[in-house]
């Protein structure tokens, strides 16, 4: 049996008649809008936000489409990619019956979203070198397995997952393979977006929160077949991407050169930080990173974390995460921030 969207969509979603907003029902230009119960006088601000935004954020999709080489009909935009993760659960997984596979250590929201939606989780740990254990994944799949989440580059380990392994899953699994590429702009690896025409069960997640520097605006993306994107659009709240975020995201997308410059600088900083950290005897290992952070194995993650908090420097303690014992995750900062971190660590006494 090969992948068929009809076999995995929830019955209630298949039958769902989506909400029809005022902006869905009238799309042209008019001189007087009295259809959406907005405040016709304006906003108590220097500029107006009194009109509902475009429900489909089409202008943003069009600009993204130029950058990513994917037609707008294959793009979903959400309130962060966390919204896309939640919509996947609500569209494809029946509470109490279905399950999804995650491959820890990985991004925590897959598990939280599964728990919120009452979907059971099958955990198939990554191998010791943080790659997929394909045999164990194959053994974990059953008739109720709807999705497999792969984060590449992976959070918190920083490495990319081997492309051939993801392709093996895409070719053999009859549910959705969700490839979360939140950190792809920092990676030497190619995005899976180009594979959308090859695999109808592929969903690629990306975000403007990382390399694009827009975490505060909450703009996330899912790229998938037209059929899957139509389901996303049916399930999402009518105006999920607010007007300010749409306008600012659109302006930012026209400034790709700035983002590329920052990425180049950040990668240099990542190398320098790795070199500097290697000098400390409490650093046991620094894992190869394709992301804007590094996972560092230390002799005492709790001690280092607490010491840095006292210095006003916050990193992420991953000591309690299985396969990351003794590890801290450090986001690459500006050169000044990275120097402050290294200087502080020089005074750390184990
Ligand atoms: C792997 C991964 N996916 C998704 C997200 C969430 O991104 P967004 O800000 O678009 O919701 C994060 C945030 O840290 C992440 O690390």
mmCIF file of C-alpha atoms and ligand atoms in Angstrom:
data_model
loop_
_atom_site.group_PDB
_atom_site.id
_atom_site.type_symbol
_atom_site.label_atom_id
_atom_site.label_comp_id
_atom_site.label_asym_id
_atom_site.label_seq_id
_atom_site.Cartn_x
_atom_site.Cartn_y
_atom_site.Cartn_z
ATOM 1 C CA UNK A 1 0.000 0.000 0.000
ATOM 2 C CA UNK A 2 1.395 3.409 -0.894
ATOM 3 C CA UNK A 3 0.755 6.782 0.731
ATOM 4 C CA UNK A 4 -2.757 8.104 0.299
ATOM 5 C CA UNK A 5 -3.899 11.261 2.071
ATOM 6 C CA UNK A 6 -7.449 9.871 2.383
ATOM 7 C CA UNK A 7 -6.129 7.041 4.546
ATOM 8 C CA UNK A 8 -4.577 9.326 7.101
ATOM 9 C CA UNK A 9 -6.804 12.403 7.386
ATOM 10 C CA UNK A 10 -9.199 12.365 10.339
ATOM 11 C CA UNK A 11 -12.781 11.664 9.282
ATOM 12 C CA UNK A 12 -14.145 14.802 11.019
ATOM 13 C CA UNK A 13 -11.574 16.961 9.191
ATOM 14 C CA UNK A 14 -12.404 15.358 5.846
ATOM 15 C CA UNK A 15 -16.043 16.333 6.412
ATOM 16 C CA UNK A 16 -15.280 19.727 7.966
ATOM 17 C CA UNK A 17 -16.911 22.747 6.396
ATOM 18 C CA UNK A 18 -14.361 25.494 7.192
ATOM 19 C CA UNK A 19 -15.321 28.872 8.661
ATOM 20 C CA UNK A 20 -15.965 31.422 5.973
ATOM 21 C CA UNK A 21 -14.682 34.843 7.021
ATOM 22 C CA UNK A 22 -15.744 38.225 5.682
ATOM 23 C CA UNK A 23 -12.458 38.429 3.799
ATOM 24 C CA UNK A 24 -13.076 34.969 2.292
ATOM 25 C CA UNK A 25 -16.509 35.984 1.062
ATOM 26 C CA UNK A 26 -15.523 39.287 -0.555
ATOM 27 C CA UNK A 27 -12.047 39.490 -2.063
ATOM 28 C CA UNK A 28 -12.188 42.508 -4.398
ATOM 29 C CA UNK A 29 -11.583 46.224 -3.783
ATOM 30 C CA UNK A 30 -14.414 48.374 -2.398
ATOM 31 C CA UNK A 31 -14.757 51.895 -1.033
ATOM 32 C CA UNK A 32 -16.884 51.079 2.014
ATOM 33 C CA UNK A 33 -16.332 47.969 4.150
ATOM 34 C CA UNK A 34 -19.215 47.260 6.496
ATOM 35 C CA UNK A 35 -18.947 43.477 6.479
ATOM 36 C CA UNK A 36 -16.577 42.427 9.261
ATOM 37 C CA UNK A 37 -17.698 44.301 12.384
ATOM 38 C CA UNK A 38 -14.372 46.115 12.593
ATOM 39 C CA UNK A 39 -13.953 49.567 14.148
ATOM 40 C CA UNK A 40 -14.438 51.849 11.137
ATOM 41 C CA UNK A 41 -12.867 54.825 12.969
ATOM 42 C CA UNK A 42 -9.386 53.362 13.178
ATOM 43 C CA UNK A 43 -6.949 52.216 15.886
ATOM 44 C CA UNK A 44 -5.833 54.246 18.937
ATOM 45 C CA UNK A 45 -2.280 54.119 17.577
ATOM 46 C CA UNK A 46 -0.105 56.133 15.215
ATOM 47 C CA UNK A 47 -1.088 53.768 12.496
ATOM 48 C CA UNK A 48 -4.142 51.708 11.840
ATOM 49 C CA UNK A 49 -4.625 47.998 12.341
ATOM 50 C CA UNK A 50 -8.404 48.145 12.395
ATOM 51 C CA UNK A 51 -8.967 45.844 9.420
ATOM 52 C CA UNK A 52 -8.636 42.073 9.552
ATOM 53 C CA UNK A 53 -5.569 40.777 7.699
ATOM 54 C CA UNK A 54 -5.507 38.632 4.566
ATOM 55 C CA UNK A 55 -6.525 35.163 5.882
ATOM 56 C CA UNK A 56 -4.082 33.472 3.494
ATOM 57 C CA UNK A 57 -1.209 35.976 3.851
ATOM 58 C CA UNK A 58 -0.846 35.765 0.103
ATOM 59 C CA UNK A 59 1.684 38.597 -0.355
ATOM 60 C CA UNK A 60 4.066 36.947 2.128
ATOM 61 C CA UNK A 61 3.629 33.574 0.427
ATOM 62 C CA UNK A 62 4.380 35.124 -2.961
ATOM 63 C CA UNK A 63 7.661 36.617 -1.706
ATOM 64 C CA UNK A 64 8.593 33.364 0.027
ATOM 65 C CA UNK A 65 7.773 31.486 -3.112
ATOM 66 C CA UNK A 66 10.444 33.497 -4.983
ATOM 67 C CA UNK A 67 13.040 32.733 -2.322
ATOM 68 C CA UNK A 68 12.200 29.047 -1.864
ATOM 69 C CA UNK A 69 11.255 28.135 -5.433
ATOM 70 C CA UNK A 70 7.914 26.666 -4.330
ATOM 71 C CA UNK A 71 4.485 27.831 -5.572
ATOM 72 C CA UNK A 72 2.304 29.673 -2.997
ATOM 73 C CA UNK A 73 -0.225 26.807 -3.115
ATOM 74 C CA UNK A 74 2.400 24.564 -1.490
ATOM 75 C CA UNK A 75 3.001 26.969 1.415
ATOM 76 C CA UNK A 76 1.169 27.273 4.737
ATOM 77 C CA UNK A 77 1.960 30.193 7.032
ATOM 78 C CA UNK A 78 1.301 29.939 10.735
ATOM 79 C CA UNK A 79 1.738 31.642 14.058
ATOM 80 C CA UNK A 80 5.204 30.124 14.393
ATOM 81 C CA UNK A 81 6.012 26.649 13.127
ATOM 82 C CA UNK A 82 4.640 25.477 16.474
ATOM 83 C CA UNK A 83 1.178 26.219 15.037
ATOM 84 C CA UNK A 84 1.948 23.996 12.039
ATOM 85 C CA UNK A 85 2.976 21.169 14.394
ATOM 86 C CA UNK A 86 -0.305 21.482 16.297
ATOM 87 C CA UNK A 87 -2.388 21.565 13.093
ATOM 88 C CA UNK A 88 -0.681 18.371 11.908
ATOM 89 C CA UNK A 89 -1.865 16.591 15.049
ATOM 90 C CA UNK A 90 -5.379 17.985 14.847
ATOM 91 C CA UNK A 91 -5.751 17.124 11.157
ATOM 92 C CA UNK A 92 -4.272 13.664 10.968
ATOM 93 C CA UNK A 93 -4.280 12.010 14.391
ATOM 94 C CA UNK A 94 -7.343 10.572 16.137
ATOM 95 C CA UNK A 95 -7.098 11.213 19.890
ATOM 96 C CA UNK A 96 -6.827 8.038 21.934
ATOM 97 C CA UNK A 97 -6.197 5.838 18.880
ATOM 98 C CA UNK A 98 -3.324 7.045 16.725
ATOM 99 C CA UNK A 99 0.358 7.414 17.490
ATOM 100 C CA UNK A 100 3.368 9.275 16.135
ATOM 101 C CA UNK A 101 7.081 8.490 16.241
ATOM 102 C CA UNK A 102 9.642 10.923 17.593
ATOM 103 C CA UNK A 103 13.391 10.358 17.682
ATOM 104 C CA UNK A 104 14.832 11.789 20.926
ATOM 105 C CA UNK A 105 16.777 13.753 21.835
ATOM 106 C CA UNK A 106 14.823 16.226 19.730
ATOM 107 C CA UNK A 107 12.693 19.378 19.817
ATOM 108 C CA UNK A 108 10.268 19.222 22.739
ATOM 109 C CA UNK A 109 7.100 20.551 21.098
ATOM 110 C CA UNK A 110 6.359 17.353 19.136
ATOM 111 C CA UNK A 111 5.814 15.600 22.455
ATOM 112 C CA UNK A 112 3.881 18.468 24.033
ATOM 113 C CA UNK A 113 1.601 18.799 20.997
ATOM 114 C CA UNK A 114 1.021 15.031 21.033
ATOM 115 C CA UNK A 115 0.119 15.186 24.731
ATOM 116 C CA UNK A 116 -2.237 18.135 24.237
ATOM 117 C CA UNK A 117 -3.995 16.227 21.476
ATOM 118 C CA UNK A 118 -4.052 12.908 23.391
ATOM 119 C CA UNK A 119 -1.932 11.117 20.797
ATOM 120 C CA UNK A 120 0.440 8.444 22.039
ATOM 121 C CA UNK A 121 4.115 8.732 21.330
ATOM 122 C CA UNK A 122 6.586 6.091 20.310
ATOM 123 C CA UNK A 123 10.101 7.144 21.176
ATOM 124 C CA UNK A 124 12.885 5.650 19.096
ATOM 125 C CA UNK A 125 16.113 7.165 20.396
ATOM 126 C CA UNK A 126 18.747 8.405 18.001
ATOM 127 C CA UNK A 127 21.913 6.314 17.878
ATOM 128 C CA UNK A 128 25.000 7.309 19.891
ATOM 129 C CA UNK A 129 26.125 9.506 16.959
ATOM 130 C CA UNK A 130 22.689 11.169 16.866
ATOM 131 C CA UNK A 131 21.473 9.517 13.666
ATOM 132 C CA UNK A 132 18.276 7.595 12.910
ATOM 133 C CA UNK A 133 17.939 3.997 14.051
ATOM 134 C CA UNK A 134 16.024 2.884 10.948
ATOM 135 C CA UNK A 135 15.484 -0.721 12.029
ATOM 136 C CA UNK A 136 13.953 0.301 15.336
ATOM 137 C CA UNK A 137 11.797 2.931 13.608
ATOM 138 C CA UNK A 138 10.532 0.276 11.178
ATOM 139 C CA UNK A 139 9.757 -2.023 14.111
ATOM 140 C CA UNK A 140 7.864 0.757 15.927
ATOM 141 C CA UNK A 141 5.531 1.593 13.023
ATOM 142 C CA UNK A 142 2.050 0.078 13.307
ATOM 143 C CA UNK A 143 -1.280 0.603 11.552
ATOM 144 C CA UNK A 144 -2.062 3.610 13.762
ATOM 145 C CA UNK A 145 1.247 5.427 13.201
ATOM 146 C CA UNK A 146 0.381 8.635 11.386
ATOM 147 C CA UNK A 147 3.540 10.744 11.476
ATOM 148 C CA UNK A 148 7.282 10.592 12.066
ATOM 149 C CA UNK A 149 8.993 13.800 13.185
ATOM 150 C CA UNK A 150 12.597 14.335 12.107
ATOM 151 C CA UNK A 151 14.388 17.526 13.088
ATOM 152 C CA UNK A 152 17.348 18.296 10.823
ATOM 153 C CA UNK A 153 19.566 20.037 11.839
ATOM 154 C CA UNK A 154 18.441 18.569 15.119
ATOM 155 C CA UNK A 155 17.687 20.527 18.262
ATOM 156 C CA UNK A 156 19.429 20.126 20.768
ATOM 157 C CA UNK A 157 22.244 18.087 19.193
ATOM 158 C CA UNK A 158 22.942 20.478 16.284
ATOM 159 C CA UNK A 159 23.805 17.826 13.677
ATOM 160 C CA UNK A 160 22.006 17.124 10.411
ATOM 161 C CA UNK A 161 20.279 13.793 9.982
ATOM 162 C CA UNK A 162 21.618 11.695 7.082
ATOM 163 C CA UNK A 163 19.655 12.530 3.957
ATOM 164 C CA UNK A 164 19.518 8.933 2.639
ATOM 165 C CA UNK A 165 17.938 7.819 5.912
ATOM 166 C CA UNK A 166 15.188 10.430 5.671
ATOM 167 C CA UNK A 167 14.644 9.373 2.042
ATOM 168 C CA UNK A 168 14.315 5.743 3.167
ATOM 169 C CA UNK A 169 11.526 6.777 5.532
ATOM 170 C CA UNK A 170 9.823 8.886 2.881
ATOM 171 C CA UNK A 171 9.878 6.002 0.408
ATOM 172 C CA UNK A 172 8.674 3.321 2.819
ATOM 173 C CA UNK A 173 6.372 4.906 5.399
ATOM 174 C CA UNK A 174 2.707 5.340 4.502
ATOM 175 C CA UNK A 175 2.135 8.230 6.894
ATOM 176 C CA UNK A 176 3.605 11.733 6.942
ATOM 177 C CA UNK A 177 7.316 12.340 7.361
ATOM 178 C CA UNK A 178 7.687 15.784 8.930
ATOM 179 C CA UNK A 179 11.156 17.246 8.409
ATOM 180 C CA UNK A 180 11.633 20.223 10.709
ATOM 181 C CA UNK A 181 14.229 22.507 9.135
ATOM 182 C CA UNK A 182 14.083 25.379 11.629
ATOM 183 C CA UNK A 183 17.905 25.640 11.466
ATOM 184 C CA UNK A 184 18.449 24.834 7.769
ATOM 185 C CA UNK A 185 19.892 28.269 6.918
ATOM 186 C CA UNK A 186 22.939 27.508 9.084
ATOM 187 C CA UNK A 187 23.515 24.131 7.495
ATOM 188 C CA UNK A 188 25.636 22.842 4.649
ATOM 189 C CA UNK A 189 22.834 20.405 3.825
ATOM 190 C CA UNK A 190 20.264 20.933 1.111
ATOM 191 C CA UNK A 191 16.687 21.576 2.183
ATOM 192 C CA UNK A 192 14.104 18.852 1.580
ATOM 193 C CA UNK A 193 11.797 21.448 -0.026
ATOM 194 C CA UNK A 194 13.081 20.400 -3.446
ATOM 195 C CA UNK A 195 11.811 16.858 -2.789
ATOM 196 C CA UNK A 196 8.149 17.895 -2.473
ATOM 197 C CA UNK A 197 7.405 16.846 -6.035
ATOM 198 C CA UNK A 198 9.013 13.462 -5.361
ATOM 199 C CA UNK A 199 7.276 12.540 -2.088
ATOM 200 C CA UNK A 200 3.587 13.244 -1.432
ATOM 201 C CA UNK A 201 3.993 12.287 2.256
ATOM 202 C CA UNK A 202 6.622 14.965 2.946
ATOM 203 C CA UNK A 203 5.965 18.015 5.126
ATOM 204 C CA UNK A 204 8.871 20.448 5.564
ATOM 205 C CA UNK A 205 8.718 22.944 8.438
ATOM 206 C CA UNK A 206 10.742 26.138 8.462
ATOM 207 C CA UNK A 207 10.522 29.372 10.423
ATOM 208 C CA UNK A 208 11.413 33.067 10.315
ATOM 209 C CA UNK A 209 12.361 32.819 14.014
ATOM 210 C CA UNK A 210 15.992 31.767 13.595
ATOM 211 C CA UNK A 211 18.217 32.996 10.727
ATOM 212 C CA UNK A 212 15.629 35.601 9.716
ATOM 213 C CA UNK A 213 15.722 37.153 13.182
ATOM 214 C CA UNK A 214 11.934 37.472 13.549
ATOM 215 C CA UNK A 215 11.138 35.218 16.529
ATOM 216 C CA UNK A 216 8.956 37.952 18.043
ATOM 217 C CA UNK A 217 6.685 38.141 14.994
ATOM 218 C CA UNK A 218 5.762 34.434 15.113
ATOM 219 C CA UNK A 219 5.903 33.411 11.473
ATOM 220 C CA UNK A 220 6.343 29.720 10.708
ATOM 221 C CA UNK A 221 6.000 27.825 7.446
ATOM 222 C CA UNK A 222 4.993 24.405 6.284
ATOM 223 C CA UNK A 223 5.752 23.263 2.743
ATOM 224 C CA UNK A 224 3.833 20.262 1.415
ATOM 225 C CA UNK A 225 1.619 18.972 -1.386
ATOM 226 C CA UNK A 226 -1.352 21.113 -2.365
ATOM 227 C CA UNK A 227 -3.699 18.546 -0.786
ATOM 228 C CA UNK A 228 -1.949 18.755 2.578
ATOM 229 C CA UNK A 229 -1.772 22.564 2.498
ATOM 230 C CA UNK A 230 -5.519 22.705 1.751
ATOM 231 C CA UNK A 231 -6.125 20.703 4.924
ATOM 232 C CA UNK A 232 -3.903 23.083 6.928
ATOM 233 C CA UNK A 233 -5.889 26.035 5.592
ATOM 234 C CA UNK A 234 -9.181 24.399 6.461
ATOM 235 C CA UNK A 235 -8.165 23.719 10.071
ATOM 236 C CA UNK A 236 -6.256 26.920 10.927
ATOM 237 C CA UNK A 237 -8.004 29.816 12.700
ATOM 238 C CA UNK A 238 -9.256 32.296 10.047
ATOM 239 C CA UNK A 239 -6.720 35.093 10.670
ATOM 240 C CA UNK A 240 -3.839 33.157 12.196
ATOM 241 C CA UNK A 241 -1.114 35.492 10.902
ATOM 242 C CA UNK A 242 -1.737 39.023 12.162
ATOM 243 C CA UNK A 243 -1.415 42.140 9.998
ATOM 244 C CA UNK A 244 1.724 43.506 11.708
ATOM 245 C CA UNK A 245 3.512 40.175 11.278
ATOM 246 C CA UNK A 246 2.467 39.916 7.634
ATOM 247 C CA UNK A 247 3.686 43.417 6.796
ATOM 248 C CA UNK A 248 6.957 43.140 8.673
ATOM 249 C CA UNK A 249 7.686 39.631 7.393
ATOM 250 C CA UNK A 250 7.120 40.871 3.846
ATOM 251 C CA UNK A 251 9.549 43.759 4.350
ATOM 252 C CA UNK A 252 12.143 41.446 5.939
ATOM 253 C CA UNK A 253 11.928 38.922 3.095
ATOM 254 C CA UNK A 254 13.064 41.675 0.723
ATOM 255 C CA UNK A 255 16.239 42.011 2.781
ATOM 256 C CA UNK A 256 17.743 38.577 2.222
ATOM 257 C CA UNK A 257 21.262 39.995 1.778
ATOM 258 C CA UNK A 258 21.377 41.166 5.388
ATOM 259 C CA UNK A 259 20.336 37.714 6.577
ATOM 260 C CA UNK A 260 22.984 36.015 4.448
ATOM 261 C CA UNK A 261 25.661 38.329 5.854
ATOM 262 C CA UNK A 262 24.625 37.507 9.411
ATOM 263 C CA UNK A 263 24.690 33.789 8.655
ATOM 264 C CA UNK A 264 28.266 34.075 7.340
ATOM 265 C CA UNK A 265 29.344 36.003 10.422
ATOM 266 C CA UNK A 266 27.544 33.599 12.744
ATOM 267 C CA UNK A 267 29.256 30.565 11.213
ATOM 268 C CA UNK A 268 32.649 32.201 11.793
ATOM 269 C CA UNK A 269 31.659 32.968 15.369
ATOM 270 C CA UNK A 270 30.548 29.363 15.827
ATOM 271 C CA UNK A 271 34.010 28.148 14.773
ATOM 272 C CA UNK A 272 35.762 30.640 17.101
ATOM 273 C CA UNK A 273 33.543 29.713 20.021
ATOM 274 C CA UNK A 274 34.236 26.010 19.495
ATOM 275 C CA UNK A 275 38.007 26.680 19.437
ATOM 276 C CA UNK A 276 37.838 28.793 22.595
ATOM 277 C CA UNK A 277 35.692 26.270 24.482
ATOM 278 C CA UNK A 278 38.059 23.412 23.645
ATOM 279 C CA UNK A 279 40.658 25.038 25.902
ATOM 280 C CA UNK A 280 38.644 24.455 29.058
ATOM 281 C CA UNK A 281 39.311 21.203 30.865
ATOM 282 C CA UNK A 282 35.686 20.965 31.990
ATOM 283 C CA UNK A 283 34.692 20.667 28.309
ATOM 284 C CA UNK A 284 34.720 16.987 27.316
ATOM 285 C CA UNK A 285 33.262 17.201 23.821
ATOM 286 C CA UNK A 286 31.685 19.656 21.394
ATOM 287 C CA UNK A 287 29.370 18.038 18.897
ATOM 288 C CA UNK A 288 29.526 19.054 15.211
ATOM 289 C CA UNK A 289 26.867 21.682 14.555
ATOM 290 C CA UNK A 290 24.914 22.666 11.458
ATOM 291 C CA UNK A 291 22.841 25.103 13.527
ATOM 292 C CA UNK A 292 23.168 28.443 15.355
ATOM 293 C CA UNK A 293 23.968 26.656 18.610
ATOM 294 C CA UNK A 294 26.371 24.045 19.873
ATOM 295 C CA UNK A 295 25.892 21.127 22.219
ATOM 296 C CA UNK A 296 28.782 20.892 24.650
ATOM 297 C CA UNK A 297 29.479 17.895 26.876
ATOM 298 C CA UNK A 298 30.989 18.972 30.172
ATOM 299 C CA UNK A 299 32.127 17.487 33.456
ATOM 300 C CA UNK A 300 29.379 19.370 35.346
ATOM 301 C CA UNK A 301 26.476 20.849 33.336
ATOM 302 C CA UNK A 302 24.527 21.908 36.446
ATOM 303 C CA UNK A 303 27.540 23.664 38.000
ATOM 304 C CA UNK A 304 28.404 25.534 34.786
ATOM 305 C CA UNK A 305 24.792 26.481 34.165
ATOM 306 C CA UNK A 306 24.294 27.855 37.701
ATOM 307 C CA UNK A 307 27.617 29.689 37.643
ATOM 308 C CA UNK A 308 26.744 31.407 34.353
ATOM 309 C CA UNK A 309 23.289 32.403 35.630
ATOM 310 C CA UNK A 310 25.038 34.170 38.516
ATOM 311 C CA UNK A 311 27.100 36.049 35.905
ATOM 312 C CA UNK A 312 23.912 37.064 34.064
ATOM 313 C CA UNK A 313 24.569 34.678 31.171
ATOM 314 C CA UNK A 314 21.845 32.206 30.326
ATOM 315 C CA UNK A 315 22.537 29.035 28.369
ATOM 316 C CA UNK A 316 20.364 25.914 28.181
ATOM 317 C CA UNK A 317 21.041 23.068 30.575
ATOM 318 C CA UNK A 318 20.327 19.786 28.753
ATOM 319 C CA UNK A 319 21.770 17.558 31.479
ATOM 320 C CA UNK A 320 18.445 15.830 32.133
ATOM 321 C CA UNK A 321 17.817 14.960 28.474
ATOM 322 C CA UNK A 322 18.486 11.305 27.655
ATOM 323 C CA UNK A 323 21.676 10.941 25.520
ATOM 324 C CA UNK A 324 22.664 14.516 26.454
ATOM 325 C CA UNK A 325 23.804 13.854 30.029
ATOM 326 C CA UNK A 326 26.415 16.430 31.083
ATOM 327 C CA UNK A 327 25.512 18.677 28.147
ATOM 328 C CA UNK A 328 24.702 22.334 27.818
ATOM 329 C CA UNK A 329 23.370 23.970 24.675
ATOM 330 C CA UNK A 330 24.851 27.343 23.800
ATOM 331 C CA UNK A 331 23.309 29.671 21.213
ATOM 332 C CA UNK A 332 25.887 31.569 19.158
ATOM 333 C CA UNK A 333 25.660 35.238 20.122
ATOM 334 C CA UNK A 334 27.290 38.411 18.812
ATOM 335 C CA UNK A 335 31.121 38.502 19.012
ATOM 336 C CA UNK A 336 30.804 40.619 22.184
ATOM 337 C CA UNK A 337 28.377 38.177 23.804
ATOM 338 C CA UNK A 338 30.540 35.194 22.922
ATOM 339 C CA UNK A 339 33.622 36.946 24.378
ATOM 340 C CA UNK A 340 31.713 37.718 27.572
ATOM 341 C CA UNK A 341 30.802 34.036 27.844
ATOM 342 C CA UNK A 342 34.393 32.863 27.336
ATOM 343 C CA UNK A 343 35.759 35.471 29.779
ATOM 344 C CA UNK A 344 33.270 34.382 32.426
ATOM 345 C CA UNK A 345 34.097 30.716 31.929
ATOM 346 C CA UNK A 346 37.793 31.508 32.556
ATOM 347 C CA UNK A 347 36.836 32.209 36.172
ATOM 348 C CA UNK A 348 34.707 29.078 36.569
ATOM 349 C CA UNK A 349 36.038 26.632 39.112
ATOM 350 C CA UNK A 350 34.740 23.091 38.846
HETATM 351 C C1 LIG B 1 13.404 22.504 15.820
HETATM 352 C C2 LIG B 1 12.463 23.606 16.080
HETATM 353 N N1 LIG B 1 11.307 23.644 15.414
HETATM 354 C C3 LIG B 1 10.425 24.633 15.619
HETATM 355 C C4 LIG B 1 10.673 25.626 16.530
HETATM 356 C C5 LIG B 1 9.619 26.658 16.766
HETATM 357 O O1 LIG B 1 9.742 27.675 15.865
HETATM 358 P P1 LIG B 1 8.689 28.861 15.780
HETATM 359 O O2 LIG B 1 9.321 30.010 16.464
HETATM 360 O O3 LIG B 1 8.525 29.072 14.307
HETATM 361 O O4 LIG B 1 7.416 28.397 16.432
HETATM 362 C C6 LIG B 1 11.875 25.636 17.235
HETATM 363 C C7 LIG B 1 12.147 26.680 18.225
HETATM 364 O O5 LIG B 1 13.067 26.683 18.968
HETATM 365 C C8 LIG B 1 12.787 24.591 17.011
HETATM 366 O O6 LIG B 1 13.946 24.518 17.677
#
